[in-house]
Amino acid sequence: SQTSLCSVFQHTLFTAIQKHYSLEEWKTFAASHPECLEHVAASSGSGAADLEKLCSILEAIPLIQYICLDVANGYSEHFVEFVKRVRERFPKHTIMAGNVVTGEMVEELILSGADIIKVGIGPGSVCTTRIKTGVGYPQLSAVIECADSAHGLKGHIISDGGCSCPGDVAKAFGAGADFVMLGGMLAGHDQCAGELIEKDGKKFKLFYGMSSDTAMKKYVGGVAEYRASEGRTVQVPYKGDVENTIRDILGSLHVSGEFTHQQRKFSATLRSSPCVL
């Protein structure tokens, strides 16, 4: 929602706007919240209509300088070629592309024009890809491998999925991620879409993955015959204002940095101290 974007903007957090918003909705948002535009990315699929829509959005709102090419499976020649086309069309924009989980594909996408690679297949809290398809990769292992490949080409990665607490975010950064994408940890707040649900005296909000039945019925009219739903719809406990959660995450990262920095200093001191017999 627009209110949640304003909340994350205050902390210079970054948001990739989902690809189903229309050009008119983008224009309305840009007119209402121009201060947020430098911290958002316009998302796109990999079809011809997607590229046409992306071009329309970026031409209408030139302040947007980030593009997120968002597909569930980045392992296709079609997607690689699409990244090249977008780079040719927008030579000065920052392009994020994914998702993949192996170093070879990270390198392929960076060499094709992407700046930042989204890493993660199946780790999300409402993702069922691993259950439905048998395909997935442990997220921490994927981040370690993909960060090494990206940084060797002066690229970057986003760890997408798998975080359920601030400590997981810290581990993703520690493993080499340059950015960490959150979904479930930011669900259930006042700023999230949807009405409050009350059950047995407790409050909840709906949260669903973008490959779920709920999302596909809402945005594309249903699940295509050749596809299966790869996401769940769940009720998450109501958490109040997202500002409190953001402050908790950022504060935890700060303390994590202090712990690891002091540990490195202590280890260096031990290694450099003379041995006294």
CSV table of C-alpha atoms in Angstrom, one decimal:
chain,number,residue,atom,x,y,z
A,1,SER,CA,0.0,0.0,0.0
A,2,GLN,CA,1.0,3.6,-0.4
A,3,THR,CA,1.1,4.1,3.4
A,4,SER,CA,3.5,1.2,3.8
A,5,LEU,CA,5.8,2.7,1.1
A,6,CYS,CA,5.9,5.9,3.1
A,7,SER,CA,6.9,4.0,6.2
A,8,VAL,CA,9.8,2.2,4.5
A,9,PHE,CA,10.9,5.4,2.7
A,10,GLN,CA,11.6,7.1,6.0
A,11,HIS,CA,14.3,4.5,6.6
A,12,THR,CA,15.6,4.6,3.0
A,13,LEU,CA,14.5,1.0,2.5
A,14,PHE,CA,13.9,-0.2,-1.0
A,15,THR,CA,10.6,-1.5,-2.5
A,16,ALA,CA,10.0,-3.4,-5.8
A,17,ILE,CA,6.4,-2.6,-6.7
A,18,GLN,CA,4.6,-5.7,-7.9
A,19,LYS,CA,4.0,-5.9,-11.7
A,20,HIS,CA,0.2,-5.9,-11.8
A,21,TYR,CA,-0.3,-2.2,-11.1
A,22,SER,CA,-1.6,-0.3,-14.1
A,23,LEU,CA,0.0,2.8,-15.7
A,24,GLU,CA,-2.7,5.0,-14.2
A,25,GLU,CA,-2.2,3.6,-10.7
A,26,TRP,CA,1.5,4.4,-11.1
A,27,LYS,CA,0.8,7.9,-12.2
A,28,THR,CA,-1.5,8.4,-9.2
A,29,PHE,CA,1.2,7.1,-6.8
A,30,ALA,CA,3.9,9.2,-8.4
A,31,ALA,CA,1.8,12.4,-8.1
A,32,SER,CA,0.9,11.7,-4.5
A,33,HIS,CA,4.3,10.5,-3.2
A,34,PRO,CA,7.1,11.8,-5.5
A,35,GLU,CA,9.6,11.6,-2.5
A,36,CYS,CA,9.4,7.8,-2.7
A,37,LEU,CA,10.3,7.3,-6.3
A,38,GLU,CA,14.0,7.2,-5.9
A,39,HIS,CA,13.6,4.1,-3.7
A,40,VAL,CA,11.2,2.0,-5.8
A,41,ALA,CA,11.6,-0.3,-8.7
A,42,ALA,CA,9.1,-0.9,-11.5
A,43,SER,CA,8.6,-4.7,-11.8
A,44,SER,CA,8.0,-6.6,-15.0
A,45,GLY,CA,7.5,-10.1,-16.3
A,46,SER,CA,9.3,-11.3,-19.4
A,47,GLY,CA,6.6,-11.1,-22.1
A,48,ALA,CA,6.2,-8.6,-25.0
A,49,ALA,CA,3.2,-7.0,-23.3
A,50,ASP,CA,5.3,-6.7,-20.1
A,51,LEU,CA,8.0,-4.9,-21.9
A,52,GLU,CA,5.6,-2.5,-23.5
A,53,LYS,CA,4.0,-1.7,-20.1
A,54,LEU,CA,7.4,-1.2,-18.5
A,55,CYS,CA,8.4,1.2,-21.2
A,56,SER,CA,5.2,3.2,-20.7
A,57,ILE,CA,5.7,3.4,-16.9
A,58,LEU,CA,9.3,4.5,-17.2
A,59,GLU,CA,8.6,7.0,-19.9
A,60,ALA,CA,5.7,8.5,-17.9
A,61,ILE,CA,7.7,8.6,-14.6
A,62,PRO,CA,11.4,9.3,-15.4
A,63,LEU,CA,12.3,9.6,-11.8
A,64,ILE,CA,12.1,5.8,-11.5
A,65,GLN,CA,15.6,4.5,-12.1
A,66,TYR,CA,15.3,0.9,-11.0
A,67,ILE,CA,13.8,-2.0,-12.9
A,68,CYS,CA,12.9,-5.4,-11.4
A,69,LEU,CA,12.6,-8.3,-13.9
A,70,ASP,CA,10.7,-10.7,-11.8
A,71,VAL,CA,10.1,-14.3,-12.9
A,72,ALA,CA,9.8,-17.5,-10.8
A,73,ASN,CA,12.3,-19.4,-12.9
A,74,GLY,CA,15.3,-17.4,-14.3
A,75,TYR,CA,16.8,-20.5,-16.0
A,76,SER,CA,15.7,-19.9,-19.6
A,77,GLU,CA,17.2,-18.6,-22.7
A,78,HIS,CA,14.1,-16.4,-23.2
A,79,PHE,CA,14.7,-14.7,-19.9
A,80,VAL,CA,18.4,-14.1,-20.7
A,81,GLU,CA,17.4,-12.5,-24.0
A,82,PHE,CA,14.8,-10.4,-22.3
A,83,VAL,CA,17.4,-9.0,-19.9
A,84,LYS,CA,19.5,-8.0,-22.9
A,85,ARG,CA,16.6,-6.3,-24.6
A,86,VAL,CA,15.7,-4.3,-21.4
A,87,ARG,CA,19.4,-3.3,-21.0
A,88,GLU,CA,19.5,-2.1,-24.6
A,89,ARG,CA,16.3,-0.1,-24.1
A,90,PHE,CA,17.4,1.4,-20.7
A,91,PRO,CA,21.2,1.7,-20.7
A,92,LYS,CA,21.3,3.9,-17.6
A,93,HIS,CA,18.8,2.2,-15.3
A,94,THR,CA,19.7,-0.2,-12.6
A,95,ILE,CA,18.3,-3.7,-13.5
A,96,MET,CA,17.5,-6.4,-11.0
A,97,ALA,CA,16.7,-9.8,-12.4
A,98,GLY,CA,15.8,-13.3,-11.1
A,99,ASN,CA,15.2,-15.6,-9.5
A,100,VAL,CA,18.1,-18.0,-9.7
A,101,VAL,CA,20.2,-20.0,-7.1
A,102,THR,CA,23.5,-20.9,-8.8
A,103,GLY,CA,26.6,-19.0,-9.6
A,104,GLU,CA,26.7,-19.9,-13.3
A,105,MET,CA,23.3,-18.3,-13.9
A,106,VAL,CA,24.2,-15.3,-11.8
A,107,GLU,CA,27.2,-14.7,-14.1
A,108,GLU,CA,25.1,-15.2,-17.2
A,109,LEU,CA,22.5,-12.6,-16.1
A,110,ILE,CA,25.1,-10.1,-15.1
A,111,LEU,CA,27.0,-10.5,-18.4
A,112,SER,CA,23.6,-10.0,-20.2
A,113,GLY,CA,23.1,-6.6,-18.5
A,114,ALA,CA,21.6,-7.1,-15.1
A,115,ASP,CA,23.2,-5.2,-12.1
A,116,ILE,CA,21.6,-7.1,-9.2
A,117,ILE,CA,20.5,-10.7,-9.2
A,118,LYS,CA,17.6,-12.0,-7.1
A,119,VAL,CA,18.5,-15.2,-5.4
A,120,GLY,CA,16.0,-17.7,-4.1
A,121,ILE,CA,13.8,-20.6,-5.3
A,122,GLY,CA,11.4,-22.0,-2.7
A,123,PRO,CA,12.5,-20.5,0.6
A,124,GLY,CA,9.6,-18.0,1.1
A,125,SER,CA,7.2,-18.5,4.1
A,126,VAL,CA,4.2,-18.9,1.8
A,127,CYS,CA,6.0,-20.5,-1.1
A,128,THR,CA,5.2,-24.1,-2.0
A,129,THR,CA,7.5,-24.5,-5.0
A,130,ARG,CA,9.6,-27.1,-3.3
A,131,ILE,CA,6.5,-29.1,-2.3
A,132,LYS,CA,4.8,-28.9,-5.7
A,133,THR,CA,7.8,-29.3,-8.0
A,134,GLY,CA,10.6,-30.8,-6.0
A,135,VAL,CA,12.8,-27.9,-7.0
A,136,GLY,CA,14.7,-25.7,-4.6
A,137,TYR,CA,18.0,-24.8,-3.0
A,138,PRO,CA,18.9,-24.0,0.7
A,139,GLN,CA,18.8,-20.3,0.9
A,140,LEU,CA,22.0,-19.7,2.9
A,141,SER,CA,24.0,-22.0,0.6
A,142,ALA,CA,22.6,-20.2,-2.5
A,143,VAL,CA,23.5,-16.8,-1.1
A,144,ILE,CA,27.1,-17.8,-0.4
A,145,GLU,CA,27.6,-19.3,-3.9
A,146,CYS,CA,25.8,-16.5,-5.8
A,147,ALA,CA,27.4,-13.7,-3.9
A,148,ASP,CA,30.8,-15.0,-4.8
A,149,SER,CA,29.9,-15.2,-8.5
A,150,ALA,CA,28.3,-11.8,-8.6
A,151,HIS,CA,31.0,-9.9,-6.7
A,152,GLY,CA,33.6,-11.4,-9.0
A,153,LEU,CA,31.9,-9.5,-11.9
A,154,LYS,CA,31.3,-6.4,-9.8
A,155,GLY,CA,27.6,-7.3,-9.6
A,156,HIS,CA,25.3,-7.6,-6.6
A,157,ILE,CA,22.6,-10.0,-5.2
A,158,ILE,CA,19.4,-9.8,-3.3
A,159,SER,CA,18.6,-12.7,-1.0
A,160,ASP,CA,14.9,-13.2,-1.7
A,161,GLY,CA,13.0,-15.3,0.9
A,162,GLY,CA,13.8,-17.5,3.9
A,163,CYS,CA,13.8,-14.8,6.7
A,164,SER,CA,11.5,-15.2,9.6
A,165,CYS,CA,13.3,-13.2,12.2
A,166,PRO,CA,15.9,-10.3,12.3
A,167,GLY,CA,18.7,-12.9,12.9
A,168,ASP,CA,18.0,-14.5,9.5
A,169,VAL,CA,18.4,-11.1,7.9
A,170,ALA,CA,21.8,-10.7,9.6
A,171,LYS,CA,22.9,-14.1,8.4
A,172,ALA,CA,21.9,-13.3,4.8
A,173,PHE,CA,24.1,-10.2,4.9
A,174,GLY,CA,26.9,-12.2,6.6
A,175,ALA,CA,26.7,-14.8,3.8
A,176,GLY,CA,27.4,-12.0,1.3
A,177,ALA,CA,24.0,-10.6,0.2
A,178,ASP,CA,24.0,-7.0,-0.7
A,179,PHE,CA,20.2,-6.7,-0.2
A,180,VAL,CA,17.6,-8.8,1.6
A,181,MET,CA,14.0,-9.0,0.4
A,182,LEU,CA,11.3,-9.5,3.0
A,183,GLY,CA,7.7,-10.6,2.6
A,184,GLY,CA,6.4,-12.6,5.6
A,185,MET,CA,8.1,-10.5,8.1
A,186,LEU,CA,6.3,-7.4,6.9
A,187,ALA,CA,2.9,-9.1,6.6
A,188,GLY,CA,0.1,-8.5,9.1
A,189,HIS,CA,0.6,-4.8,9.7
A,190,ASP,CA,-1.8,-1.8,9.6
A,191,GLN,CA,-0.2,-0.7,6.3
A,192,CYS,CA,-0.9,-4.1,4.6
A,193,ALA,CA,-3.9,-4.4,2.3
A,194,GLY,CA,-7.0,-6.3,3.5
A,195,GLU,CA,-9.4,-6.2,6.4
A,196,LEU,CA,-8.6,-7.3,9.9
A,197,ILE,CA,-10.0,-10.8,10.7
A,198,GLU,CA,-11.1,-11.6,14.3
A,199,LYS,CA,-11.2,-15.2,15.4
A,200,ASP,CA,-11.5,-16.4,19.0
A,201,GLY,CA,-10.6,-13.0,20.3
A,202,LYS,CA,-7.4,-12.7,18.2
A,203,LYS,CA,-6.7,-10.6,15.2
A,204,PHE,CA,-5.2,-11.7,11.9
A,205,LYS,CA,-4.6,-10.5,8.4
A,206,LEU,CA,-4.4,-12.5,5.1
A,207,PHE,CA,-1.0,-13.0,3.5
A,208,TYR,CA,-0.5,-14.8,0.2
A,209,GLY,CA,2.3,-15.5,-2.2
A,210,MET,CA,2.2,-14.1,-5.7
A,211,SER,CA,2.1,-17.6,-7.2
A,212,SER,CA,-0.9,-18.6,-5.0
A,213,ASP,CA,-4.4,-19.3,-6.1
A,214,THR,CA,-5.5,-16.0,-4.4
A,215,ALA,CA,-3.0,-13.8,-6.3
A,216,MET,CA,-3.6,-15.4,-9.7
A,217,LYS,CA,-7.3,-15.2,-9.4
A,218,LYS,CA,-7.0,-11.5,-8.3
A,219,TYR,CA,-4.5,-10.4,-11.0
A,220,VAL,CA,-4.8,-12.8,-14.0
A,221,GLY,CA,-8.2,-14.3,-13.7
A,222,GLY,CA,-7.1,-17.7,-12.3
A,223,VAL,CA,-4.5,-20.4,-12.5
A,224,ALA,CA,-3.7,-21.3,-16.1
A,225,GLU,CA,-4.3,-24.9,-17.2
A,226,TYR,CA,-0.6,-25.6,-17.7
A,227,ARG,CA,0.4,-24.3,-14.3
A,228,ALA,CA,-0.1,-25.1,-10.6
A,229,SER,CA,-0.4,-22.8,-7.6
A,230,GLU,CA,3.0,-22.5,-5.9
A,231,GLY,CA,2.0,-20.3,-3.0
A,232,ARG,CA,-0.2,-20.5,0.1
A,233,THR,CA,-2.8,-18.1,1.6
A,234,VAL,CA,-2.5,-17.9,5.3
A,235,GLN,CA,-3.8,-15.8,8.2
A,236,VAL,CA,-0.9,-14.1,10.0
A,237,PRO,CA,-1.2,-12.5,13.5
A,238,TYR,CA,-2.0,-8.8,13.5
A,239,LYS,CA,1.2,-6.9,14.3
A,240,GLY,CA,0.1,-3.2,14.4
A,241,ASP,CA,2.2,-0.5,12.9
A,242,VAL,CA,5.0,-1.7,10.5
A,243,GLU,CA,7.2,1.1,11.8
A,244,ASN,CA,7.8,-0.9,15.0
A,245,THR,CA,8.8,-4.0,13.0
A,246,ILE,CA,11.2,-2.0,10.8
A,247,ARG,CA,12.8,-0.4,13.8
A,248,ASP,CA,13.2,-3.9,15.4
A,249,ILE,CA,14.9,-5.3,12.3
A,250,LEU,CA,17.2,-2.3,11.9
A,251,GLY,CA,18.1,-2.3,15.5
A,252,SER,CA,18.9,-6.0,15.5
A,253,LEU,CA,21.1,-5.6,12.5
A,254,HIS,CA,23.0,-2.8,14.2
A,255,VAL,CA,23.6,-5.0,17.3
A,256,SER,CA,24.6,-7.9,15.0
A,257,GLY,CA,27.2,-5.7,13.4
A,258,GLU,CA,28.6,-4.7,16.8
A,259,PHE,CA,28.9,-8.4,17.8
A,260,THR,CA,30.6,-9.5,14.7
A,261,HIS,CA,32.8,-6.5,14.4
A,262,GLN,CA,34.1,-6.9,18.0
A,263,GLN,CA,34.6,-10.7,17.4
A,264,ARG,CA,36.7,-9.9,14.4
A,265,LYS,CA,38.8,-7.4,16.4
A,266,PHE,CA,39.2,-9.9,19.2
A,267,SER,CA,40.3,-12.7,16.8
A,268,ALA,CA,42.7,-10.4,15.1
A,269,THR,CA,44.2,-9.4,18.5
A,270,LEU,CA,44.7,-13.1,19.4
A,271,ARG,CA,46.4,-13.8,16.1
A,272,SER,CA,48.7,-10.8,16.2
A,273,SER,CA,49.7,-11.1,19.9
A,274,PRO,CA,53.1,-12.4,20.6
A,275,CYS,CA,53.3,-15.9,22.1
A,276,VAL,CA,54.4,-15.7,25.7
A,277,LEU,CA,55.8,-19.0,27.2
